Short mmCIF file of C-alpha atoms and ligand atoms in Angstrom, two decimals:
data_model
loop_
_atom_site.label_atom_id
_atom_site.label_comp_id
_atom_site.label_asym_id
_atom_site.label_seq_id
_atom_site.Cartn_x
_atom_site.Cartn_y
_atom_site.Cartn_z
CA MET A 1 -37.92 -23.19 -70.64
CA SER A 2 -35.02 -25.60 -70.77
CA LYS A 3 -31.57 -24.03 -70.45
CA THR A 4 -29.73 -26.92 -72.06
CA LYS A 5 -29.51 -26.63 -75.81
CA ASN A 6 -30.28 -29.70 -77.88
CA GLN A 7 -31.43 -31.62 -74.87
CA LYS A 8 -33.25 -34.75 -76.03
CA PHE A 9 -36.59 -36.07 -74.82
CA ILE A 10 -38.12 -39.50 -75.28
CA PHE A 11 -41.81 -39.48 -74.43
CA ILE A 12 -43.42 -42.80 -73.56
CA THR A 13 -47.18 -43.14 -73.87
CA GLY A 14 -49.29 -46.24 -73.36
CA GLY A 15 -52.18 -47.74 -75.24
CA VAL A 16 -54.92 -50.41 -75.13
CA VAL A 17 -54.66 -51.38 -71.45
CA SER A 18 -53.10 -50.11 -68.27
CA SER A 19 -50.25 -52.07 -66.65
CA VAL A 20 -48.79 -52.60 -70.09
CA GLY A 21 -45.28 -52.14 -68.71
CA LYS A 22 -44.48 -48.54 -69.66
CA GLY A 23 -42.58 -48.09 -66.41
CA LEU A 24 -40.28 -51.01 -67.09
CA VAL A 25 -39.80 -49.97 -70.70
CA SER A 26 -38.91 -46.42 -69.59
CA ALA A 27 -36.52 -47.75 -66.96
CA SER A 28 -34.95 -50.12 -69.49
CA LEU A 29 -34.41 -47.33 -71.99
CA ALA A 30 -32.67 -45.32 -69.30
CA THR A 31 -30.49 -48.36 -68.55
CA LEU A 32 -29.47 -48.67 -72.19
CA LEU A 33 -28.74 -44.98 -72.62
CA GLU A 34 -26.74 -44.88 -69.40
CA ALA A 35 -24.83 -47.96 -70.58
CA ARG A 36 -23.84 -45.95 -73.65
CA GLY A 37 -22.44 -43.20 -71.49
CA PHE A 38 -25.22 -40.63 -71.71
CA LYS A 39 -26.31 -38.51 -68.77
CA VAL A 40 -29.98 -39.43 -68.46
CA SER A 41 -32.97 -38.41 -66.42
CA VAL A 42 -36.36 -40.09 -66.07
CA ILE A 43 -39.64 -38.40 -65.18
CA LYS A 44 -43.06 -39.86 -64.42
CA CYS A 45 -46.15 -37.78 -65.18
CA ASP A 46 -49.22 -39.04 -63.36
CA PRO A 47 -52.46 -37.56 -64.63
CA TYR A 48 -54.47 -38.16 -61.44
CA ILE A 49 -55.53 -35.20 -59.33
CA ASN A 50 -53.93 -36.37 -56.08
CA VAL A 51 -50.94 -34.14 -55.33
CA ASP A 52 -48.85 -37.23 -54.71
CA PRO A 53 -49.57 -40.94 -54.30
CA GLY A 54 -48.92 -40.65 -50.55
CA THR A 55 -52.64 -40.50 -49.92
CA LEU A 56 -53.55 -43.31 -52.32
CA SER A 57 -54.38 -46.71 -50.92
CA PRO A 58 -51.78 -49.37 -51.77
CA PHE A 59 -54.77 -51.60 -52.60
CA GLN A 60 -55.55 -49.26 -55.50
CA HIS A 61 -52.23 -47.96 -56.63
CA GLY A 62 -49.55 -50.25 -55.28
CA GLU A 63 -46.55 -49.15 -53.28
CA VAL A 64 -45.68 -45.55 -52.50
CA TYR A 65 -42.02 -45.16 -53.41
CA VAL A 66 -40.00 -42.71 -51.32
CA THR A 67 -37.06 -40.82 -52.78
CA LYS A 68 -34.02 -39.63 -50.85
CA ASP A 69 -35.46 -36.12 -50.48
CA GLY A 70 -38.68 -37.54 -49.02
CA ALA A 71 -41.02 -37.27 -52.00
CA GLU A 72 -43.82 -39.82 -51.95
CA THR A 73 -43.94 -40.99 -55.53
CA ASP A 74 -45.32 -43.50 -57.96
CA LEU A 75 -43.83 -46.98 -57.84
CA ASP A 76 -42.35 -46.54 -61.31
CA LEU A 77 -39.68 -44.30 -59.78
CA GLY A 78 -38.54 -47.42 -57.97
CA HIS A 79 -37.95 -49.13 -61.31
CA TYR A 80 -36.11 -46.08 -62.62
CA GLU A 81 -33.73 -46.03 -59.65
CA ARG A 82 -33.20 -49.79 -59.61
CA PHE A 83 -32.38 -49.87 -63.32
CA THR A 84 -29.99 -46.90 -63.31
CA ASN A 85 -27.47 -45.01 -61.19
CA LEU A 86 -29.91 -42.15 -60.77
CA ASP A 87 -30.88 -40.54 -57.49
CA LEU A 88 -34.30 -39.16 -58.23
CA ASN A 89 -36.22 -36.52 -56.29
CA LYS A 90 -39.51 -34.68 -56.18
CA ASN A 91 -38.81 -33.07 -59.54
CA HIS A 92 -39.10 -36.46 -61.21
CA SER A 93 -42.67 -37.14 -60.17
CA ILE A 94 -45.26 -34.81 -61.70
CA THR A 95 -49.00 -35.05 -61.03
CA THR A 96 -52.02 -33.12 -62.22
CA GLY A 97 -52.62 -32.25 -58.56
CA GLN A 98 -49.25 -30.47 -58.31
CA ILE A 99 -49.78 -28.66 -61.59
CA TYR A 100 -53.21 -27.31 -60.65
CA GLN A 101 -52.06 -26.44 -57.13
CA THR A 102 -49.25 -24.29 -58.53
CA VAL A 103 -51.39 -22.64 -61.20
CA ILE A 104 -54.18 -21.85 -58.74
CA ASP A 105 -51.66 -20.48 -56.20
CA LYS A 106 -50.22 -18.22 -58.89
CA GLU A 107 -53.71 -17.07 -59.87
CA ARG A 108 -54.50 -16.19 -56.23
CA LYS A 109 -51.29 -14.19 -55.99
CA GLY A 110 -52.30 -12.27 -59.09
CA ASP A 111 -49.41 -13.55 -61.17
CA TYR A 112 -51.54 -13.83 -64.28
CA LEU A 113 -52.29 -10.08 -64.31
CA GLY A 114 -56.02 -10.43 -64.87
CA ARG A 115 -55.79 -12.88 -67.75
CA THR A 116 -58.19 -15.82 -68.01
CA VAL A 117 -56.36 -18.88 -66.67
CA GLN A 118 -56.79 -21.81 -69.05
CA VAL A 119 -55.63 -25.37 -69.65
CA ILE A 120 -53.80 -24.11 -72.73
CA PRO A 121 -51.46 -22.30 -72.16
CA HIS A 122 -51.30 -22.07 -68.35
CA ILE A 123 -51.64 -25.72 -67.34
CA THR A 124 -49.58 -26.93 -70.30
CA ASN A 125 -46.87 -24.32 -69.59
CA GLU A 126 -46.63 -25.51 -66.01
CA ILE A 127 -46.32 -29.12 -67.22
CA LYS A 128 -43.58 -28.15 -69.66
CA SER A 129 -41.63 -26.16 -67.13
CA ARG A 130 -41.73 -29.09 -64.67
CA ILE A 131 -40.59 -31.52 -67.36
CA PHE A 132 -37.64 -29.22 -68.11
CA LYS A 133 -36.85 -28.92 -64.41
CA GLY A 134 -36.88 -32.71 -64.02
CA ALA A 135 -34.60 -33.02 -67.05
CA GLY A 136 -32.04 -30.79 -65.34
CA GLN A 137 -28.70 -31.07 -67.12
CA ALA A 138 -29.41 -34.51 -68.60
CA GLU A 139 -28.53 -35.11 -72.23
CA ILE A 140 -31.53 -37.41 -72.69
CA THR A 141 -34.67 -37.45 -70.58
CA VAL A 142 -37.19 -40.26 -70.69
CA VAL A 143 -40.66 -38.94 -69.80
CA GLU A 144 -43.32 -41.53 -69.03
CA ILE A 145 -46.90 -40.35 -69.32
CA GLY A 146 -49.04 -42.42 -66.94
CA GLY A 147 -52.45 -43.81 -67.88
CA THR A 148 -53.67 -44.92 -71.27
CA ILE A 149 -54.18 -42.87 -74.38
CA GLY A 150 -57.78 -41.66 -74.53
CA ASP A 151 -58.02 -40.91 -70.78
CA ILE A 152 -59.50 -37.45 -70.19
CA GLU A 153 -56.98 -36.71 -67.42
CA GLY A 154 -54.03 -37.36 -69.69
CA LEU A 155 -54.95 -34.79 -72.34
CA PRO A 156 -53.08 -31.75 -70.94
CA PHE A 157 -49.90 -33.86 -70.72
CA ILE A 158 -50.30 -35.05 -74.31
CA GLU A 159 -50.85 -31.46 -75.43
CA ALA A 160 -47.75 -30.33 -73.49
CA ILE A 161 -45.51 -32.92 -75.12
CA ARG A 162 -46.97 -32.08 -78.52
CA GLN A 163 -45.89 -28.49 -77.91
CA ILE A 164 -42.43 -29.61 -76.76
CA ARG A 165 -41.98 -31.36 -80.12
CA ILE A 166 -42.72 -28.05 -81.91
CA GLU A 167 -40.42 -26.05 -79.63
CA LYS A 168 -37.48 -28.46 -79.58
CA GLY A 169 -37.74 -29.94 -83.03
CA ILE A 170 -38.06 -33.44 -84.40
CA GLU A 171 -34.41 -34.31 -83.85
CA ASN A 172 -34.69 -33.63 -80.16
CA THR A 173 -37.98 -35.37 -79.40
CA ILE A 174 -39.18 -38.93 -79.80
CA PHE A 175 -42.62 -40.35 -79.20
CA ALA A 176 -42.63 -44.04 -78.33
CA HIS A 177 -46.00 -45.69 -77.83
CA VAL A 178 -46.15 -48.86 -75.75
CA THR A 179 -49.08 -50.97 -76.78
CA PHE A 180 -50.53 -54.37 -76.04
CA ILE A 181 -51.05 -57.13 -78.60
CA PRO A 182 -53.56 -59.61 -77.17
CA PHE A 183 -53.50 -63.30 -77.97
CA ILE A 184 -56.99 -64.61 -78.74
CA PRO A 185 -56.97 -68.33 -77.93
CA SER A 186 -60.04 -69.21 -80.05
CA ALA A 187 -58.40 -67.65 -83.12
CA GLY A 188 -54.95 -68.88 -82.09
CA GLU A 189 -53.61 -65.46 -83.07
CA LEU A 190 -52.10 -62.27 -81.80
CA LYS A 191 -54.37 -59.36 -82.72
CA SER A 192 -53.22 -55.95 -83.91
CA LYS A 193 -56.56 -54.14 -84.06
CA PRO A 194 -56.54 -52.62 -80.52
CA SER A 195 -53.09 -51.17 -81.25
CA GLN A 196 -54.26 -49.72 -84.55
CA HIS A 197 -57.05 -47.96 -82.67
CA SER A 198 -54.68 -46.79 -80.02
CA VAL A 199 -52.37 -45.19 -82.57
CA LYS A 200 -55.42 -43.62 -84.19
CA ALA A 201 -56.39 -42.13 -80.82
CA LEU A 202 -52.86 -40.80 -80.42
CA ARG A 203 -52.94 -39.15 -83.83
CA GLU A 204 -56.31 -37.57 -83.08
CA VAL A 205 -54.62 -35.61 -80.29
CA GLY A 206 -51.76 -34.58 -82.51
CA LEU A 207 -49.06 -37.20 -81.89
CA GLN A 208 -47.62 -39.44 -84.55
CA PRO A 209 -45.56 -42.08 -82.75
CA ASP A 210 -42.00 -42.65 -83.93
CA PHE A 211 -41.80 -46.12 -82.44
CA LEU A 212 -44.38 -48.71 -81.50
CA LEU A 213 -43.29 -50.99 -78.67
CA CYS A 214 -45.46 -54.07 -78.76
CA ARG A 215 -46.01 -55.88 -75.48
CA SER A 216 -47.28 -59.41 -75.97
CA ALA A 217 -47.07 -62.88 -74.50
CA GLN A 218 -45.14 -64.08 -77.53
CA THR A 219 -42.95 -62.18 -79.92
CA ILE A 220 -44.73 -60.75 -82.95
CA ASN A 221 -43.98 -62.10 -86.43
CA LYS A 222 -43.05 -60.29 -89.64
CA GLU A 223 -46.60 -60.11 -91.05
CA LEU A 224 -47.95 -58.60 -87.88
CA LYS A 225 -45.11 -56.10 -87.81
CA GLU A 226 -45.86 -55.09 -91.39
CA LYS A 227 -49.54 -54.68 -90.63
CA LEU A 228 -48.83 -52.58 -87.55
CA ALA A 229 -46.32 -50.48 -89.49
CA LEU A 230 -48.82 -49.81 -92.27
CA PHE A 231 -51.61 -48.77 -89.92
CA SER A 232 -49.31 -46.73 -87.70
CA ASN A 233 -47.66 -44.83 -90.53
CA LEU A 234 -44.26 -46.22 -89.52
CA SER A 235 -41.47 -48.19 -91.10
CA VAL A 236 -41.26 -51.86 -90.07
CA GLU A 237 -37.93 -51.26 -88.26
CA ASN A 238 -39.71 -49.01 -85.82
CA ILE A 239 -42.13 -51.71 -84.69
CA ILE A 240 -40.36 -53.21 -81.69
CA PRO A 241 -41.53 -56.47 -80.10
CA VAL A 242 -41.40 -56.59 -76.30
CA PRO A 243 -42.45 -60.15 -75.36
CA ASP A 244 -42.99 -61.26 -71.76
CA ALA A 245 -39.73 -61.67 -69.91
CA GLU A 246 -38.78 -64.29 -67.36
CA SER A 247 -37.13 -61.56 -65.33
CA ILE A 248 -37.77 -57.82 -65.57
CA TYR A 249 -34.00 -57.28 -65.73
CA GLU A 250 -34.02 -58.99 -69.09
CA ILE A 251 -36.03 -56.20 -70.74
CA PRO A 252 -33.02 -53.91 -71.42
CA LEU A 253 -31.34 -56.88 -73.12
CA PHE A 254 -34.43 -57.58 -75.25
CA LEU A 255 -34.61 -53.97 -76.36
CA ASN A 256 -30.91 -53.90 -77.10
CA LYS A 257 -31.28 -57.06 -79.19
CA GLU A 258 -33.97 -55.28 -81.18
CA LYS A 259 -31.45 -52.42 -81.61
CA LEU A 260 -33.91 -49.97 -80.11
CA ASP A 261 -31.17 -47.97 -78.38
CA GLN A 262 -29.22 -47.76 -81.61
CA LYS A 263 -32.31 -46.64 -83.53
CA LEU A 264 -33.18 -43.99 -80.94
CA ILE A 265 -29.64 -42.63 -81.01
CA GLN A 266 -29.60 -42.46 -84.79
CA ARG A 267 -32.96 -40.77 -84.79
CA MET A 268 -31.64 -38.13 -82.35
CA SER A 269 -28.41 -37.71 -84.39
CA LEU A 270 -26.27 -38.56 -81.37
CA LYS A 271 -22.87 -40.19 -81.36
CA THR A 272 -22.08 -42.91 -78.91
CA THR A 273 -20.04 -45.95 -78.08
CA LEU A 274 -21.54 -49.44 -77.87
CA ALA A 275 -23.66 -50.22 -74.85
CA SER A 276 -21.71 -52.00 -72.13
CA LEU A 277 -24.27 -54.43 -70.84
CA SER A 278 -22.13 -57.16 -69.30
CA LYS A 279 -23.35 -56.19 -65.81
CA TRP A 280 -26.96 -56.79 -66.84
CA LYS A 281 -26.18 -59.97 -68.73
CA ASN A 282 -24.47 -61.28 -65.66
CA ILE A 283 -27.48 -60.47 -63.47
CA VAL A 284 -29.90 -62.21 -65.84
CA GLN A 285 -27.63 -65.25 -66.10
CA LYS A 286 -27.50 -65.53 -62.33
CA ILE A 287 -31.28 -65.18 -62.02
CA LYS A 288 -31.81 -67.91 -64.59
CA ALA A 289 -29.37 -70.39 -63.10
CA PRO A 290 -29.96 -70.46 -59.35
CA LYS A 291 -27.85 -72.83 -57.29
CA LYS A 292 -30.05 -72.92 -54.21
CA GLU A 293 -33.47 -71.71 -53.18
CA THR A 294 -35.32 -70.47 -50.17
CA THR A 295 -38.91 -69.61 -49.29
CA ILE A 296 -39.78 -66.42 -47.49
CA GLY A 297 -43.17 -65.55 -46.05
CA LEU A 298 -44.22 -61.94 -46.50
CA VAL A 299 -46.92 -61.30 -43.91
CA GLY A 300 -48.95 -58.20 -44.70
CA LYS A 301 -52.43 -56.92 -45.34
CA TYR A 302 -51.96 -55.64 -48.89
CA VAL A 303 -50.98 -59.07 -50.27
CA HIS A 304 -53.85 -59.17 -52.77
CA LEU A 305 -52.11 -56.53 -54.88
CA LYS A 306 -48.47 -57.60 -55.17
CA ASP A 307 -47.52 -54.14 -56.49
CA SER A 308 -48.01 -52.95 -52.90
CA TYR A 309 -44.74 -54.62 -51.95
CA GLN A 310 -42.87 -54.06 -55.19
CA SER A 311 -39.60 -52.75 -53.74
CA ILE A 312 -39.53 -55.42 -51.03
CA HIS A 313 -40.14 -58.10 -53.64
CA GLU A 314 -37.26 -56.78 -55.74
CA ALA A 315 -34.93 -56.32 -52.75
CA LEU A 316 -35.52 -59.94 -51.70
CA MET A 317 -34.67 -61.08 -55.23
CA HIS A 318 -31.51 -58.94 -55.18
CA GLY A 319 -30.64 -60.45 -51.80
CA GLY A 320 -30.59 -63.87 -53.43
CA LEU A 321 -28.54 -62.75 -56.42
CA ALA A 322 -25.13 -62.63 -54.71
CA LYS A 323 -25.16 -66.32 -53.82
CA GLN A 324 -27.45 -67.34 -56.67
CA ILE A 325 -30.29 -68.20 -54.34
CA LYS A 326 -33.73 -68.31 -55.89
CA VAL A 327 -36.14 -66.56 -53.57
CA ASN A 328 -39.71 -67.84 -53.51
CA ILE A 329 -42.04 -65.39 -51.83
CA GLU A 330 -45.23 -66.58 -50.21
CA TYR A 331 -47.63 -63.72 -49.66
CA ILE A 332 -49.52 -64.36 -46.43
CA ASP A 333 -52.61 -62.37 -45.55
CA SER A 334 -52.13 -61.02 -42.02
CA GLU A 335 -55.89 -60.53 -41.68
CA LYS A 336 -56.40 -64.30 -41.67
CA LYS A 337 -56.08 -66.27 -38.46
CA LEU A 338 -52.54 -67.61 -38.61
CA SER A 339 -51.26 -70.68 -36.85
CA SER A 340 -47.79 -72.22 -36.64
CA LYS A 341 -48.91 -74.76 -39.24
CA ASP A 342 -49.30 -71.98 -41.87
CA LEU A 343 -45.75 -70.84 -41.22
CA LYS A 344 -43.92 -74.15 -40.91
CA SER A 345 -42.82 -74.43 -44.53
CA LEU A 346 -41.14 -71.00 -44.49
CA ASN A 347 -37.39 -70.51 -44.14
CA GLY A 348 -37.82 -66.95 -42.95
CA ILE A 349 -40.49 -64.29 -42.44
CA LEU A 350 -40.56 -60.63 -43.40
CA VAL A 351 -43.16 -58.27 -41.95
CA PRO A 352 -43.22 -55.15 -44.12
CA GLY A 353 -44.46 -51.60 -43.52
CA GLY A 354 -48.09 -50.70 -43.24
CA PHE A 355 -50.64 -48.43 -41.66
CA GLY A 356 -53.54 -48.92 -39.27
CA ASP A 357 -54.82 -51.72 -37.10
CA ARG A 358 -55.98 -54.28 -39.59
CA GLY A 359 -53.99 -57.48 -39.77
CA ILE A 360 -51.95 -56.70 -36.69
CA ASP A 361 -52.79 -59.96 -34.90
CA GLY A 362 -51.49 -62.00 -37.82
CA LYS A 363 -48.24 -60.05 -37.80
CA LEU A 364 -47.78 -60.48 -34.04
CA LYS A 365 -48.42 -64.20 -34.39
CA ALA A 366 -45.84 -64.56 -37.18
CA ILE A 367 -43.25 -62.59 -35.20
CA GLN A 368 -43.80 -64.65 -32.06
CA TYR A 369 -43.39 -67.80 -34.12
CA CYS A 370 -40.04 -66.58 -35.51
CA ARG A 371 -38.76 -65.45 -32.12
CA GLU A 372 -39.67 -68.68 -30.33
CA ASN A 373 -38.53 -71.05 -33.09
CA SER A 374 -35.28 -69.36 -34.16
CA VAL A 375 -36.73 -68.66 -37.61
CA PRO A 376 -35.09 -65.65 -39.35
CA PHE A 377 -37.24 -62.53 -38.98
CA PHE A 378 -36.95 -59.22 -40.78
CA GLY A 379 -39.25 -56.40 -39.66
CA ILE A 380 -39.51 -53.25 -41.74
CA CYS A 381 -41.07 -50.07 -40.33
CA LEU A 382 -44.45 -51.29 -39.02
CA GLY A 383 -42.76 -54.71 -38.96
CA MET A 384 -40.20 -53.43 -36.47
CA GLN A 385 -42.90 -51.71 -34.43
CA MET A 386 -44.88 -54.96 -34.23
CA ALA A 387 -41.76 -56.88 -33.19
CA ALA A 388 -41.32 -54.42 -30.31
CA ILE A 389 -44.95 -54.82 -29.25
CA GLU A 390 -44.79 -58.61 -29.42
CA PHE A 391 -41.65 -58.57 -27.27
CA ALA A 392 -43.23 -56.16 -24.79
CA GLN A 393 -46.34 -58.33 -24.47
CA ASN A 394 -44.86 -61.81 -24.40
CA VAL A 395 -41.34 -61.41 -23.03
CA CYS A 396 -41.29 -58.24 -20.92
CA LYS A 397 -44.90 -58.90 -19.87
CA ILE A 398 -45.70 -55.20 -20.05
CA LYS A 399 -49.41 -54.74 -19.40
CA GLY A 400 -51.55 -53.41 -22.25
CA ALA A 401 -48.56 -52.88 -24.55
CA GLY A 402 -49.49 -51.31 -27.90
CA SER A 403 -49.04 -48.53 -30.42
CA ARG A 404 -50.31 -44.93 -30.43
CA GLU A 405 -51.49 -45.65 -33.99
CA SER A 406 -54.00 -48.18 -32.73
CA LYS A 407 -57.63 -47.14 -32.79
CA ASN A 408 -58.08 -49.48 -29.92
CA GLY A 409 -56.35 -46.91 -27.71
CA LYS A 410 -58.46 -47.51 -24.59
CA SER A 411 -57.09 -50.97 -23.98
CA ILE A 412 -53.51 -49.70 -24.31
CA GLN A 413 -51.83 -48.78 -21.07
CA ASN A 414 -48.26 -48.69 -22.31
CA PHE A 415 -47.42 -47.11 -25.63
CA ILE A 416 -44.37 -49.02 -26.84
CA ILE A 417 -44.74 -47.26 -30.17
CA ASP A 418 -45.49 -43.59 -29.70
CA VAL A 419 -44.94 -40.03 -30.85
CA MET A 420 -41.65 -39.06 -29.27
CA PRO A 421 -41.30 -35.57 -27.79
CA ASN A 422 -38.25 -34.67 -29.86
CA GLN A 423 -39.72 -35.77 -33.15
CA LYS A 424 -40.73 -32.20 -33.89
CA PRO A 425 -37.29 -30.69 -34.57
CA LEU A 426 -36.90 -33.10 -37.47
CA THR A 427 -37.66 -31.62 -40.85
CA TYR A 428 -41.19 -32.63 -41.66
CA LYS A 429 -42.18 -32.63 -45.28
CA GLY A 430 -45.58 -33.57 -46.64
CA GLY A 431 -48.13 -34.26 -43.92
CA SER A 432 -46.90 -35.36 -40.53
CA MET A 433 -44.53 -38.14 -41.47
CA ARG A 434 -40.80 -38.59 -41.12
CA LEU A 435 -40.01 -38.83 -44.80
CA GLY A 436 -36.87 -39.39 -46.80
CA SER A 437 -33.28 -40.09 -45.92
CA TYR A 438 -31.94 -39.72 -42.39
CA PRO A 439 -28.56 -40.62 -40.90
CA CYS A 440 -28.45 -43.54 -38.52
CA LEU A 441 -25.68 -44.62 -36.17
CA LEU A 442 -25.24 -48.36 -35.82
CA LEU A 443 -24.13 -49.58 -32.45
CA LYS A 444 -20.67 -51.10 -32.18
CA ASN A 445 -20.69 -54.88 -32.29
CA SER A 446 -24.35 -55.07 -33.09
CA LYS A 447 -25.38 -57.66 -35.68
CA ILE A 448 -26.67 -54.97 -37.99
CA GLN A 449 -23.37 -53.08 -37.82
CA LYS A 450 -21.53 -56.23 -38.82
CA ILE A 451 -23.90 -56.71 -41.74
CA TYR A 452 -23.50 -53.15 -43.04
CA LYS A 453 -19.79 -53.13 -42.13
CA LYS A 454 -20.30 -49.44 -41.31
CA ASP A 455 -21.13 -47.27 -38.30
CA LEU A 456 -23.01 -44.56 -40.10
CA ILE A 457 -25.68 -45.28 -42.70
CA GLU A 458 -28.41 -43.31 -44.46
CA GLU A 459 -31.78 -44.90 -45.08
CA ARG A 460 -35.18 -43.67 -46.20
CA HIS A 461 -38.18 -43.30 -43.91
CA ARG A 462 -41.94 -43.04 -44.17
CA HIS A 463 -43.68 -43.23 -40.81
CA ARG A 464 -45.29 -41.21 -38.03
CA TYR A 465 -44.53 -43.26 -34.95
CA GLU A 466 -41.34 -44.30 -33.19
CA PHE A 467 -40.16 -46.85 -30.65
CA ASN A 468 -40.68 -45.41 -27.16
CA PHE A 469 -37.13 -45.00 -25.91
CA ASN A 470 -38.28 -45.18 -22.26
CA PHE A 471 -38.69 -48.94 -22.62
CA THR A 472 -35.10 -49.50 -23.78
CA GLU A 473 -33.75 -50.69 -20.45
CA GLN A 474 -36.58 -53.16 -19.91
CA PHE A 475 -36.13 -54.54 -23.43
CA GLU A 476 -32.37 -54.83 -23.21
CA LYS A 477 -32.54 -56.71 -19.92
CA LYS A 478 -34.74 -59.31 -21.58
CA GLY A 479 -32.59 -59.67 -24.71
CA MET A 480 -33.85 -57.23 -27.35
CA LYS A 481 -31.25 -54.54 -28.04
CA VAL A 482 -31.32 -51.12 -29.61
CA ALA A 483 -28.89 -51.53 -32.50
CA GLY A 484 -29.29 -48.26 -34.38
CA VAL A 485 -30.30 -44.70 -33.48
CA HIS A 486 -30.90 -41.48 -35.38
CA LYS A 487 -27.69 -39.47 -35.58
CA GLY A 488 -28.46 -36.21 -33.84
CA TYR A 489 -31.59 -37.38 -32.01
CA GLU A 490 -30.21 -40.45 -30.31
CA ASN A 491 -33.44 -41.41 -28.60
CA LEU A 492 -35.11 -42.07 -31.94
CA VAL A 493 -34.57 -45.79 -32.36
CA GLU A 494 -33.83 -46.94 -35.89
CA ALA A 495 -33.06 -50.64 -35.36
CA LEU A 496 -33.83 -53.36 -32.82
CA GLU A 497 -32.34 -56.85 -32.71
CA ILE A 498 -32.21 -60.00 -30.61
CA PRO A 499 -28.48 -60.91 -30.51
CA LYS A 500 -29.16 -64.45 -29.28
CA HIS A 501 -31.47 -65.23 -32.20
CA PRO A 502 -29.97 -66.46 -35.53
CA TRP A 503 -31.44 -63.44 -37.38
CA PHE A 504 -34.03 -61.21 -35.74
CA ILE A 505 -33.76 -57.60 -36.91
CA GLY A 506 -36.31 -54.83 -37.11
CA VAL A 507 -35.61 -51.50 -38.77
CA GLN A 508 -37.66 -48.31 -38.59
CA PHE A 509 -36.53 -47.31 -42.08
CA HIS A 510 -37.13 -48.82 -45.52
CA PRO A 511 -33.91 -50.46 -46.77
CA GLU A 512 -35.78 -51.89 -49.77
CA PHE A 513 -35.78 -48.47 -51.49
CA GLN A 514 -32.02 -48.51 -51.91
CA SER A 515 -31.56 -52.03 -53.19
CA LYS A 516 -30.62 -52.53 -56.84
CA PRO A 517 -29.80 -55.69 -58.78
CA THR A 518 -26.39 -54.14 -59.40
CA LYS A 519 -26.04 -53.30 -55.69
CA PRO A 520 -28.08 -55.68 -53.51
CA HIS A 521 -28.79 -54.28 -50.06
CA PRO A 522 -26.61 -55.88 -47.35
CA LEU A 523 -29.54 -56.50 -45.00
CA PHE A 524 -31.42 -58.43 -47.67
CA VAL A 525 -28.30 -60.36 -48.70
CA SER A 526 -27.64 -61.40 -45.11
CA PHE A 527 -31.30 -62.24 -44.45
CA ILE A 528 -31.62 -64.43 -47.55
CA GLU A 529 -28.35 -66.23 -46.87
CA THR A 530 -29.47 -67.03 -43.33
CA CYS A 531 -32.91 -68.17 -44.51
CA GLU A 532 -31.32 -70.48 -47.07
CA LYS A 533 -29.20 -72.06 -44.36
CA ASN A 534 -32.29 -72.45 -42.23
CA LYS A 535 -33.74 -75.01 -44.63
CA THR A 536 -33.74 -77.79 -42.10
CA THR A 537 -37.42 -77.18 -41.35
N1 LIG B 1 -47.84 -46.95 -39.50
C1 LIG B 1 -46.54 -46.83 -38.94
C2 LIG B 1 -46.15 -45.38 -38.67
O1 LIG B 1 -46.74 -44.50 -39.21
C3 LIG B 1 -45.52 -47.49 -39.84
C4 LIG B 1 -45.41 -46.91 -41.20
C5 LIG B 1 -44.74 -47.81 -42.20
O2 LIG B 1 -44.66 -49.00 -41.99
N2 LIG B 1 -44.32 -47.26 -43.31
O3 LIG B 1 -45.23 -45.13 -37.92
#
């Protein structure tokens, strides 16, 4: 059980539809509470049975977000970190898979002393103890329950938070239900009925919401608020409109305008100063009044679900913020046959991470185009690996150059991307990947070192394969340089660049995971600035 007395919990559930924006609402609440000086924590509970989203296809579930400690987590943790000063870890991402794995392990060890192991209390106890662990020493913890109310998988989580309310008391627990108010064009109206049903479903499992956060295309009017309040057993003040925002970073400001933070604080009997939100206001102002713009092509195979590149999308936006550059992103399917014509209108190209063989030809084509035409190129993880292969094939003329990851292994004579012999001493967590934060030394006078203005950096990783260090000499002779290496295992290459090119950098790590609107990542800032200047095309 929690060690911290009077620790507060705000539980966020969702109703009516998925993708209603619970993650952004949770992140925004954390922003507001942090801005009022509270020590906060945020936890995501995912009711699916996968142990972590690492094995889920990005086509189905969007991006896998990687924390500093190497946990493969739900993309909502990305929002939480971008919106706050928090450094989250594996304790902030809870799944049904983890819960059952622990309970079954305990059962096998005989920890339950012959008792029948049941959802209540054993599964719910494990959920509660993980929520308390994720809360740590925080004064207020926002706990987002994934999925939609009524899902079978979500029930043990709902039961666990119901029990937490009993244990901790009303003053220390808040239930906020995020719901969707659809606009029916033929009636010309916003409709409250699905939300009424959703609240009913919530009450059937023992939760009376304290706040209803109403997501809708337009803001809801007084009558609708009154109707929702009546059917939800709430006062009108606790019906909070959350209309669509032009920028996601505007949501904390919306909620603050609705005095939600103030109401939550009152409800929890906490004392606080006013929220200092000037930083966020400034960000939103800059986003809304761009001075210049640039168009970036993002060449990948998961482009049909934009969530797959969520952190990259955000990092590119942050990159534009410093100089008030609006970043237009064109998502280009790497599985389509690409020609120079398709790429001509772009001011720069980013090839993101990915797995497997599909879409590789499109990526190689885009990289070759950038290299030969002095178009800014940014390769991330698989993007860097592909840049190395393209260079090996077309510049170094290395026969049958390819990656160990390729299924087409027979035609590969030279593995430019390979499993390196000294990969093993690295700490491997979760499967066989290099995961989480690792130190990297940037080479003196390299472009990347000048961008970071540092020699030693720490960036997050999620990959199996590495650049084959044995090809370094051949590459360097032809103009592609090793610009960063793992500190401690210097033949693990972390960054490659072409110094003669205006901006051609590939990194083995994922810089996008550390970019925040309040702290844009230097690589993205530099890339966007260069792309904007490259508008002569
Ligand atoms: N598939 C590559 C590897 O495993 C790259 C991974 C990535 O881009 N995240 O090394």
